[in-house]
Short mmCIF file of C-alpha atoms in Angstrom, two decimals:
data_model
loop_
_atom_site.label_atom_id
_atom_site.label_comp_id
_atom_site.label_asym_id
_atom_site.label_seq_id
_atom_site.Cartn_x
_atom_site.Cartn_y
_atom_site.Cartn_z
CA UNK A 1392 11.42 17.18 -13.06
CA UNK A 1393 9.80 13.90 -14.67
CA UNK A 1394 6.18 13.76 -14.91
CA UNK A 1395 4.65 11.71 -11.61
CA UNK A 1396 4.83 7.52 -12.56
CA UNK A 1397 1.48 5.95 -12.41
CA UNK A 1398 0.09 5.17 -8.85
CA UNK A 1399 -1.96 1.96 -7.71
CA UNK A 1400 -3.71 1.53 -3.84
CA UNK A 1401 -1.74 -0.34 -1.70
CA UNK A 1402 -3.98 -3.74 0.24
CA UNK A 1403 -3.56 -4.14 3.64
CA UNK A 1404 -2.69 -7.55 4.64
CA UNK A 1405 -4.05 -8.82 8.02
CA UNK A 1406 -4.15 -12.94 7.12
CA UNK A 1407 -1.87 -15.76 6.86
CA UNK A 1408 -4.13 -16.36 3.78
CA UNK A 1409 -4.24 -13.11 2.32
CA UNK A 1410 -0.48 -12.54 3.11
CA UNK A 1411 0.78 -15.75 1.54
CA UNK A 1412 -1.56 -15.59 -1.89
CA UNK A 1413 -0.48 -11.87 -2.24
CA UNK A 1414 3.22 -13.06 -1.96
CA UNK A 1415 3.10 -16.42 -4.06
CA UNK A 1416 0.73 -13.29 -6.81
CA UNK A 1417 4.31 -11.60 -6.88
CA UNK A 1418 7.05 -14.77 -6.16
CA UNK A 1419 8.37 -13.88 -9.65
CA UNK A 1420 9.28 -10.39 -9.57
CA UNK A 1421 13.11 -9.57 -10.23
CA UNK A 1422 12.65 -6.04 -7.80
CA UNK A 1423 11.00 -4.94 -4.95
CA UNK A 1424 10.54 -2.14 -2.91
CA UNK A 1425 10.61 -2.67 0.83
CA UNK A 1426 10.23 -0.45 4.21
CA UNK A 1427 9.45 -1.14 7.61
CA UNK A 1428 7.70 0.44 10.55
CA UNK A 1429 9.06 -0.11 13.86
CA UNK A 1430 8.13 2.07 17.30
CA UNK A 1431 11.28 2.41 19.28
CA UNK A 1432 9.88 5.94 19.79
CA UNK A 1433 7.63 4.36 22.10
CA UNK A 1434 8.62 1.20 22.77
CA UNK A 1435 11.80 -0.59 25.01
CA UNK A 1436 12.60 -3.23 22.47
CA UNK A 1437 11.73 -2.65 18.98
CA UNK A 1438 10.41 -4.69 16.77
CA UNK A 1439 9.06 -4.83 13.03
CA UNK A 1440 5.25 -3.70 13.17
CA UNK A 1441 4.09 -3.28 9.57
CA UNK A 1442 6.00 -4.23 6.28
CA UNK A 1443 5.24 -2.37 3.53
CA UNK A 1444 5.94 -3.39 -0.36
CA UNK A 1445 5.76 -2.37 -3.97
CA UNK A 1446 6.55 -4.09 -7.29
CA UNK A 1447 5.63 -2.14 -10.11
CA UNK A 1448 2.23 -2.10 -10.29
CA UNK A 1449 0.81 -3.72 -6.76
CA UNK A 1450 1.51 -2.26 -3.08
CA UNK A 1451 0.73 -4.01 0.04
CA UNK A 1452 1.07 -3.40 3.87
CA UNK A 1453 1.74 -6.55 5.83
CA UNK A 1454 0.71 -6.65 9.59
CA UNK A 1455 3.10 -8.86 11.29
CA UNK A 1456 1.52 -8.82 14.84
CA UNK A 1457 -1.19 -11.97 13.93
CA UNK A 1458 0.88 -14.16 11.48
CA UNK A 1459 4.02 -16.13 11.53
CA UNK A 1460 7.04 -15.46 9.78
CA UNK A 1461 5.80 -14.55 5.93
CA UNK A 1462 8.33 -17.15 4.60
CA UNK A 1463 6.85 -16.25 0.86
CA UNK A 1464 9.21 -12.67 1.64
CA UNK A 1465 12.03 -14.33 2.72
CA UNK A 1466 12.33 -15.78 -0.10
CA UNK A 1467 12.16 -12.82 -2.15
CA UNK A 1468 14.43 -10.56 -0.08
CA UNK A 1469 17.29 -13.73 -0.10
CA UNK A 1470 17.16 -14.14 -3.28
CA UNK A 1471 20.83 -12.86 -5.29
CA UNK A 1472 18.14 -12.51 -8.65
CA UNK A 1473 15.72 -10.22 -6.33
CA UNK A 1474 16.85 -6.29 -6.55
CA UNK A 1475 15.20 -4.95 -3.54
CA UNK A 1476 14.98 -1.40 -2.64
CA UNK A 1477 15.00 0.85 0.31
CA UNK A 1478 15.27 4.40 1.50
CA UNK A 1479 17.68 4.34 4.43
CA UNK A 1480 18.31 0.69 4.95
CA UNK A 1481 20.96 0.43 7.91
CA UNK A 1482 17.89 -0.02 10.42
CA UNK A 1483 15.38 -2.23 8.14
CA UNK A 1484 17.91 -4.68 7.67
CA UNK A 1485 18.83 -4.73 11.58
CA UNK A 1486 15.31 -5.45 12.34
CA UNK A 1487 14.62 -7.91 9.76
CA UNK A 1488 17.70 -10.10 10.53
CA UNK A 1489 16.32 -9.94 14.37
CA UNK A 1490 13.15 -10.56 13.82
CA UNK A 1491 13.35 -12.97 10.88
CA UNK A 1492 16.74 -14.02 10.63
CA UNK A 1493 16.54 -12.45 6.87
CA UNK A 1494 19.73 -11.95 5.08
CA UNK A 1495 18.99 -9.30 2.61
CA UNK A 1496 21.22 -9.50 -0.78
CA UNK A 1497 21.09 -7.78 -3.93
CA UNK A 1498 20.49 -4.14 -1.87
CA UNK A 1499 20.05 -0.69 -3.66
CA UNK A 1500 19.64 2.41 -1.10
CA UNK A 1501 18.31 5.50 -2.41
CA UNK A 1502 19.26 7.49 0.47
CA UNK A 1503 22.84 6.24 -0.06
CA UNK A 1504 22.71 6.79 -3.91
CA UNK A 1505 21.61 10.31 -3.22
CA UNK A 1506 24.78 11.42 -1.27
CA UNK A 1507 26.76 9.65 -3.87
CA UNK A 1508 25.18 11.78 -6.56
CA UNK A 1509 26.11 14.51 -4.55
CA UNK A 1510 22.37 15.43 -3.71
CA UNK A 1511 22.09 18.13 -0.48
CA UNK A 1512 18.87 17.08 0.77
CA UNK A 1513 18.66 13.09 0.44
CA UNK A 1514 15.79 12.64 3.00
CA UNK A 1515 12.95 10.65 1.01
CA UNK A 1516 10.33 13.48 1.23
CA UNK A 1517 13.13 15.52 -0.75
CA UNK A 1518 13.95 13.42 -3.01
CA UNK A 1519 10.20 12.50 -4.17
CA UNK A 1520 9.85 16.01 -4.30
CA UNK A 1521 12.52 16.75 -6.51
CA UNK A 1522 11.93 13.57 -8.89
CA UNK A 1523 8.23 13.41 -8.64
CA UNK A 1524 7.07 17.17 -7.17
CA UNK A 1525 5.43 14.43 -4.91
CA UNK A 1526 5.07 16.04 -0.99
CA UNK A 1527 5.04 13.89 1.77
CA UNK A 1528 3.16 14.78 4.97
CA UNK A 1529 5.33 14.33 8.08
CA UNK A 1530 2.22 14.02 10.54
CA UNK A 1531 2.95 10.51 11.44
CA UNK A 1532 6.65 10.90 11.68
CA UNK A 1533 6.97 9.31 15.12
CA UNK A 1534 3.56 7.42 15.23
CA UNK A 1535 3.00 4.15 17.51
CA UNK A 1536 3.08 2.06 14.93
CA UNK A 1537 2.08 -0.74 17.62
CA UNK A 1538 -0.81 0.46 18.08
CA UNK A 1539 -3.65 -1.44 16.42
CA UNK A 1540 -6.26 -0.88 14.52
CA UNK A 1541 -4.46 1.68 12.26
CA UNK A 1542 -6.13 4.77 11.04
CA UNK A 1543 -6.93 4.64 7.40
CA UNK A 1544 -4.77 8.07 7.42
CA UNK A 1545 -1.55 6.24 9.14
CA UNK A 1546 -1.67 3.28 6.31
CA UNK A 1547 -1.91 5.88 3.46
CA UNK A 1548 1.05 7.24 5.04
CA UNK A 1549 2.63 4.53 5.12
CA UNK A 1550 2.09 3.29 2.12
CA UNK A 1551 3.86 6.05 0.44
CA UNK A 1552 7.38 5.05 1.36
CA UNK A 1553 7.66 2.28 -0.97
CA UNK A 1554 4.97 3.70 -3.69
CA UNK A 1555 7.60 5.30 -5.75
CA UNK A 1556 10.47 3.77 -4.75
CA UNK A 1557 11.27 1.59 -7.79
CA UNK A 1558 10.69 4.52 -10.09
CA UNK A 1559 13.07 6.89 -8.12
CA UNK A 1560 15.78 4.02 -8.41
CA UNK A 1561 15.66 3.82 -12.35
CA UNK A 1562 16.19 7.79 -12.13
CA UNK A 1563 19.09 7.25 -9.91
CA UNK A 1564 20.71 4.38 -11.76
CA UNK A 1565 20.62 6.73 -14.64
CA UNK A 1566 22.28 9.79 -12.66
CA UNK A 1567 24.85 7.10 -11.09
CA UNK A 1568 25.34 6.00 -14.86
CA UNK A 1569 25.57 8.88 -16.23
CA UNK A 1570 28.56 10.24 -13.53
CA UNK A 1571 30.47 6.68 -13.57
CA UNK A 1572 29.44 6.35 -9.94
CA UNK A 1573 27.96 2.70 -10.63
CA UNK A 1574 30.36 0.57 -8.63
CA UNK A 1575 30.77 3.35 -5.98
CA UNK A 1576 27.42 2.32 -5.16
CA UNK A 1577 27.77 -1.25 -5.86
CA UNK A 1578 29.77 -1.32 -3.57
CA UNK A 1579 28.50 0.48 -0.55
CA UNK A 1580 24.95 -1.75 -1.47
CA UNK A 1581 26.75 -4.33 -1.19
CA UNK A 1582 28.53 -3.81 2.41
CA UNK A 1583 24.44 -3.25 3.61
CA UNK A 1584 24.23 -7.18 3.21
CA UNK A 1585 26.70 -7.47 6.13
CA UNK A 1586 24.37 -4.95 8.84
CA UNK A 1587 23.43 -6.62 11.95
CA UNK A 1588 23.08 -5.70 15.38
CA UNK A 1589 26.37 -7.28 17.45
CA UNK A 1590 26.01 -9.28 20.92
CA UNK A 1591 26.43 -6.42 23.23
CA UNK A 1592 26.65 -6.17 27.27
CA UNK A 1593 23.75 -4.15 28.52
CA UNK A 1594 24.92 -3.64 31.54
CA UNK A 1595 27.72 -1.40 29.96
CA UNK A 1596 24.81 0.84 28.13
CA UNK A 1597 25.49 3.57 30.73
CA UNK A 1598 29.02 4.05 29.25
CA UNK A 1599 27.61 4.74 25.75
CA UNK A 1600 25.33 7.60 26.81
CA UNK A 1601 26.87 11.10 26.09
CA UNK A 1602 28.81 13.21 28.30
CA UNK A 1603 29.39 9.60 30.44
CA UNK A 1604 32.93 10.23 30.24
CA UNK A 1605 32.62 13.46 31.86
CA UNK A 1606 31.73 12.25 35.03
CA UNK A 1607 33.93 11.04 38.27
CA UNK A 1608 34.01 7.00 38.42
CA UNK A 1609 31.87 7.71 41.92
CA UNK A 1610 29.07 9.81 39.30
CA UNK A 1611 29.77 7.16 36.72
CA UNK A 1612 28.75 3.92 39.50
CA UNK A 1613 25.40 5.90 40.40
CA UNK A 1614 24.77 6.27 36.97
CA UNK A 1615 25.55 2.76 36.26
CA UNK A 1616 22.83 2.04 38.86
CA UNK A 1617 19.87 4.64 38.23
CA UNK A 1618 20.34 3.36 34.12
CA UNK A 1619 19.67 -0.21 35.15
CA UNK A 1620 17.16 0.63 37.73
CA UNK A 1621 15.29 2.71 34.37
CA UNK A 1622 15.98 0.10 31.71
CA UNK A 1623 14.61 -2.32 34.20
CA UNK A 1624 10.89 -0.11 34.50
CA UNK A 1625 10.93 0.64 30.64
CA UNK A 1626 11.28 -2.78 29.99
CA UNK A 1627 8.93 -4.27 32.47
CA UNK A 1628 6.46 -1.56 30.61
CA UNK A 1629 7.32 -1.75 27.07
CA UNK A 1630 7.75 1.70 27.02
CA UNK A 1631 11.21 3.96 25.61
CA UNK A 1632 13.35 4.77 28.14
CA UNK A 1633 13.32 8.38 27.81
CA UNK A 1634 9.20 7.76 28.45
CA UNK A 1635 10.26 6.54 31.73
CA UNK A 1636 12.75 9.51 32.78
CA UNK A 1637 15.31 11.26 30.66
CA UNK A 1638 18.48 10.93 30.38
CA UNK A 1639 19.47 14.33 31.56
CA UNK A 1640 17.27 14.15 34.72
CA UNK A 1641 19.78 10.73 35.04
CA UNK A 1642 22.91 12.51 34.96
CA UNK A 1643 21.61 15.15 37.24
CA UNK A 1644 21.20 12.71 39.65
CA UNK A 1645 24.43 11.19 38.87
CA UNK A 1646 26.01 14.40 40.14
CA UNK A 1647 23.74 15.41 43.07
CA UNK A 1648 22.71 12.08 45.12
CA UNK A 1649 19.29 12.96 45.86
CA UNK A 1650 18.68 10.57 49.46
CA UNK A 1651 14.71 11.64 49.51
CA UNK A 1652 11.63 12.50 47.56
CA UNK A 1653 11.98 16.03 47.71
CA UNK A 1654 15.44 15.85 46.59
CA UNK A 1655 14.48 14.05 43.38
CA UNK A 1656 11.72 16.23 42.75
CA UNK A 1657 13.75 19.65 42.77
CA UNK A 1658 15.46 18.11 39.97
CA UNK A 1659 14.13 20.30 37.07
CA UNK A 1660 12.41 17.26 34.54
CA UNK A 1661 11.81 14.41 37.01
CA UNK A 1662 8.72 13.42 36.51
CA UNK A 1663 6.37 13.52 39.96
CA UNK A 1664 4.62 10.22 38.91
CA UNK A 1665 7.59 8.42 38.82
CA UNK A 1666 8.37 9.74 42.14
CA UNK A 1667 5.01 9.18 43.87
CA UNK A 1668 5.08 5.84 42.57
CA UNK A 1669 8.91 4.56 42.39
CA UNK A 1670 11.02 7.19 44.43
CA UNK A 1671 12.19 4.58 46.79
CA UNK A 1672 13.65 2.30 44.24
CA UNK A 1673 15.22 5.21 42.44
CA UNK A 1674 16.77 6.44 46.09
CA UNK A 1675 17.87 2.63 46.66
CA UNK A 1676 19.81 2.94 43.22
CA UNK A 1677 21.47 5.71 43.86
CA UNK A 1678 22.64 4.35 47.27
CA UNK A 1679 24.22 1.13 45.41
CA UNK A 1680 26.12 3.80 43.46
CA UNK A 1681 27.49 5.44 46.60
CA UNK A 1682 28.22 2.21 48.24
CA UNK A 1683 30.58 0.67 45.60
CA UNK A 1684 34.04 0.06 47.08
CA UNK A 1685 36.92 2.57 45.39
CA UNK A 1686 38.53 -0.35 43.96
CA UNK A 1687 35.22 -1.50 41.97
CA UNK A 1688 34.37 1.77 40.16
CA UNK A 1689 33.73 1.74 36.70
CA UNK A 1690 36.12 3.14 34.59
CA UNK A 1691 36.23 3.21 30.66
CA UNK A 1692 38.49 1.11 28.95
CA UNK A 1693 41.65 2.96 27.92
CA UNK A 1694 41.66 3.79 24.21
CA UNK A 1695 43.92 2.45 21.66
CA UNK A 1696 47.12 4.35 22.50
CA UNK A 1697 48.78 5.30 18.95
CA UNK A 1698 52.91 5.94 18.96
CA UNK A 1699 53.53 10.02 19.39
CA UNK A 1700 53.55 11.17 15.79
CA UNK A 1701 54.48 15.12 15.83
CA UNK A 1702 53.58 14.84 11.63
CA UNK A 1703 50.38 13.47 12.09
CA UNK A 1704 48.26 16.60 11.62
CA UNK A 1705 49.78 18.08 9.43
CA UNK A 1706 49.66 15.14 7.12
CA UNK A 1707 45.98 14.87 8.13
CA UNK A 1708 45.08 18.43 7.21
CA UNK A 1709 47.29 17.97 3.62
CA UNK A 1710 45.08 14.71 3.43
CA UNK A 1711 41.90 16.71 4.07
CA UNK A 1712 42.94 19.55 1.48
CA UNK A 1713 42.87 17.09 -0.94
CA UNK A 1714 39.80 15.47 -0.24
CA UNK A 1715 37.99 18.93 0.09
CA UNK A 1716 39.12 20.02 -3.50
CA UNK A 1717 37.79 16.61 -4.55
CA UNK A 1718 34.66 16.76 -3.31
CA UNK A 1719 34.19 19.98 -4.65
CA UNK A 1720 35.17 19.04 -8.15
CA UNK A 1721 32.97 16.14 -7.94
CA UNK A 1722 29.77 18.20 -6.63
CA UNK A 1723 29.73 16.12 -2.81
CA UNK A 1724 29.77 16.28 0.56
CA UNK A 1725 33.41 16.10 1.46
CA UNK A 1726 32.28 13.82 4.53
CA UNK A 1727 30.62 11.38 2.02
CA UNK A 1728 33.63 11.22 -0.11
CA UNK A 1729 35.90 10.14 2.66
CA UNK A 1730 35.00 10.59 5.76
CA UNK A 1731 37.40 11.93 8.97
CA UNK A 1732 37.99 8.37 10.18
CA UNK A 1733 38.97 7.17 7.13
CA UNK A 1734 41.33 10.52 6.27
CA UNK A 1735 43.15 9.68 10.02
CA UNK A 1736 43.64 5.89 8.94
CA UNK A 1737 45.49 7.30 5.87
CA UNK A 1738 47.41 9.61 7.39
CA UNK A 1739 48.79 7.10 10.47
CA UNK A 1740 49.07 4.51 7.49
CA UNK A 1741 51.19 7.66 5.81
CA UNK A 1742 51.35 5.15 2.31
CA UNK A 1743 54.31 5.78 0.10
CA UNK A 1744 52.98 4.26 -2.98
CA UNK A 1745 49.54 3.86 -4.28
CA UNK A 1746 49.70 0.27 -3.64
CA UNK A 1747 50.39 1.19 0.23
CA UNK A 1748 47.20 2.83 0.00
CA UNK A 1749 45.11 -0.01 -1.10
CA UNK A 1750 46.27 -1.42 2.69
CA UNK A 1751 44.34 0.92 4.26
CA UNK A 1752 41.36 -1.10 5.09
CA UNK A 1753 39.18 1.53 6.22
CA UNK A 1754 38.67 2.83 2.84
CA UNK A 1755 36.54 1.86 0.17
CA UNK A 1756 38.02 0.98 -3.29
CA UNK A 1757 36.50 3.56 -5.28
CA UNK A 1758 37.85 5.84 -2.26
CA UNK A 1759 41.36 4.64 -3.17
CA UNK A 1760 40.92 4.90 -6.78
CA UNK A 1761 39.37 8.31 -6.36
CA UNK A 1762 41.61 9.82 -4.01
CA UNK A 1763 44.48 7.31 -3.64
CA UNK A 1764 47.23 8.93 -6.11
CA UNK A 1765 46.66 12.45 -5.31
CA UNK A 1766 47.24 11.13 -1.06
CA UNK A 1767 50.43 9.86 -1.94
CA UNK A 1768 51.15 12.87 -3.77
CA UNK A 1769 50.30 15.47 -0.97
CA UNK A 1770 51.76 13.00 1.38
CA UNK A 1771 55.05 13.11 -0.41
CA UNK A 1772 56.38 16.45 0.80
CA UNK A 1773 55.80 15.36 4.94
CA UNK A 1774 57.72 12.15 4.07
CA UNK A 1775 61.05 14.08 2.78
CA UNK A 1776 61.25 16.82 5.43
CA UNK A 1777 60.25 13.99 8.26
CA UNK A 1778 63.64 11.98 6.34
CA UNK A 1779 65.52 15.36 6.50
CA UNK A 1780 65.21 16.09 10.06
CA UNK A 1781 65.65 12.46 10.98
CA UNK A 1782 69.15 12.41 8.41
CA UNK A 1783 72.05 12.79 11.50
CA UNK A 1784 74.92 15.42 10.76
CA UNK A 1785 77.48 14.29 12.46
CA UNK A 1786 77.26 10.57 13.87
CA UNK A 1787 78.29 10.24 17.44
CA UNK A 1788 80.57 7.18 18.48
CA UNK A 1789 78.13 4.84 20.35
CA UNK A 1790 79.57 3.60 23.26
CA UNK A 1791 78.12 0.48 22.04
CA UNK A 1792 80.34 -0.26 19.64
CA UNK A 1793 83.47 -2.21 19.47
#
């Protein structure tokens, strides 16, 4: 373990003033260090809530709730010649692009270049512990960060997620160096650039919730109705759903059809406020469930219907076989090497040829450089006994034929 890098205090930034002469102070940097704070712990659409930042020797947390868009950090995070830095940054870069309509380039992800180092425990209070013996407290984990003012303990907090960020990325840049992983990396930073939340049909968010497809189309059409019926309260209160009423104590009712009070409250986990206050509307909903014709229940789509392959798993587990010995060889998660999806696009691709394998879209290209040879190879042996038992003895006169 290095010794700790040097520390500074972070500002917090509360001013269109103070916010745009602390980001013209640092318009020149060539990295940055970047996290967010959003509340969809508590909240029914999330939103950005406090920025947080580091160059190498200043810190700052930016309140976006009294200021426009910062346009001076726009700039920065745009820029190709900016090297910006997060831990984790799938969800950052969601919420900046909806908030801002920021298009984050020139990405590195230490969460991301932990697994490809082959690191166990990636989480950023392990890794600062590991590079820096720095421990984070997890008190303020899933804090309303909406909630204004902040405690001087909840900034500190906060401020600690970029605070050694740049520093842990030289480490890793060595590590990746040192292993030849560069342009794994490179190039998993650089699919980050694309994340963005798609347009998506909210009234279909009852389909995505687990164990939906377990239900009959009847249970699924209450659902349907006692999801919107919630959504429609959470929103109307800014709250999380799950604040409102669970999602189990939905599906129960799903199943059951409670028609009166009593009946939703000897569900175990529904709360009695909600009751008191909004048991009729939840009784109406489940009465639009029950009422739906037959011909208008929901029903999932049907999924993509692949031609009956009797060699598919065993060419999947020979695929798997080899990516296991890999991954051990290499020191990583076999599920960060290549991941199941990816294995089953291989083996329903079933490539002949290492250039066959570079069709495979699903994988990356270090994937096929890593893995793609020794596919073919373990690939080979399903391809000759599939031609053998396909090769005819004896050809039978078609009637066909003249």
């Amino acid at each position: 373990m290095a010794d700790t890098p040097p520390v500074h205090d972070a500002v917090y930034l509360d001013t269109s003033d103070r916010i745009d002469h602390f980001l013209a102070d640092i318009a020149g940097v060539r990295e940055l260090a970047l996290d967010t704070e959003g509340a969809s712990y508590h909240r029914f659409v999330d939103r950005i809530y406090l920025l947080q930042l580091s160059t190498r020797d200043r810190s700052a947390i930016i309140d976006p709730l009294s200021i426009d868009t910062p346009k001076g950090l726009g700039d920065l995070l745009e820029s190709p010649a900016v090297e910006v830095v997060f831990h984790d940054a799938d969800y950052d870069l969601r919420l900046l692009r909806q908030d801002y309509g920021w298009h984050v380039r020139n990405i590195f992800d230490t969460r991301i270049a932990a697994q490809l180092l082959g690191l166990k425990a990636f989480g950023l209070a392990a890794l600062l512990e590991r590079y820096f013996g720095v421990r984070l407290d997890k008190k303020h984990q899933r804090a309303d960060w909406s909630m204004r003012p902040l405690t001087k303990d909840m900034l500190d907090y906060a401020a600690l997620d970029t605070l050694y960020l740049l520093e842990l990325k030289d480490r890793m840049k060595d590590e990746l160096a040192r292993l030849g992983r560069q342009e794994w990396a490179r190039e998993e930073f650089e699919r980050l650039e694309q994340i963005a939340w798609g347009d998506e049909d909210p009234t279909l968010g009852f389909m995505k919730l687990k164990g939906a497809r377990d239900l009959t189309r009847r249970e699924l059409a209450v659902l349907r109705e006692v999801v919107v019926w919630r959504d429609s309260v959470a929103s109307a209160q800014d709250r999380a759903t799950f604040r409102v009423i669970g999602n189990e104590q939905l599906f129960a009712i799903a199943k059951l059809h409670p028609q009166t009070h009593d009946a939703l409250l000897a569900i175990k986990g529904v709360p009695r406020g909600i009751v008191e206050s909004r048991g009729a509307e939840l009784v109406a909903a489940v009465r639009r469930g029950l009422e739906v014709p037959d011909a208008q229940l929901p029903r999932f789509p049907r999924a993509p219907r692949w031609d009956r392959d009797p060699d598919f798993d065993a060419r999947a587990t020979a695929l798997r076989t080899v990516r296991d010995a890999a991954a051990a060889r290499l020191d990583m998660d076999p599920g960060v090497l290549c991941s199941r999806d990816r294995l089953d696009a291989v083996a329903r691709r079933n490539p002949a040829t290492v250039e066959e394998v570079v069709e495979v879209g699903e994988l990356r290209q270090w994937q096929r450089e890593v893995l793609g040879a020794d596919f073919v190879r373990a690939l080979d042996p399903h391809r000759r006994t599939a031609k053998a038992a396909a090769k005819p003895g004896i050809e039978e006169e078609s009637p066909y034929r003249e």
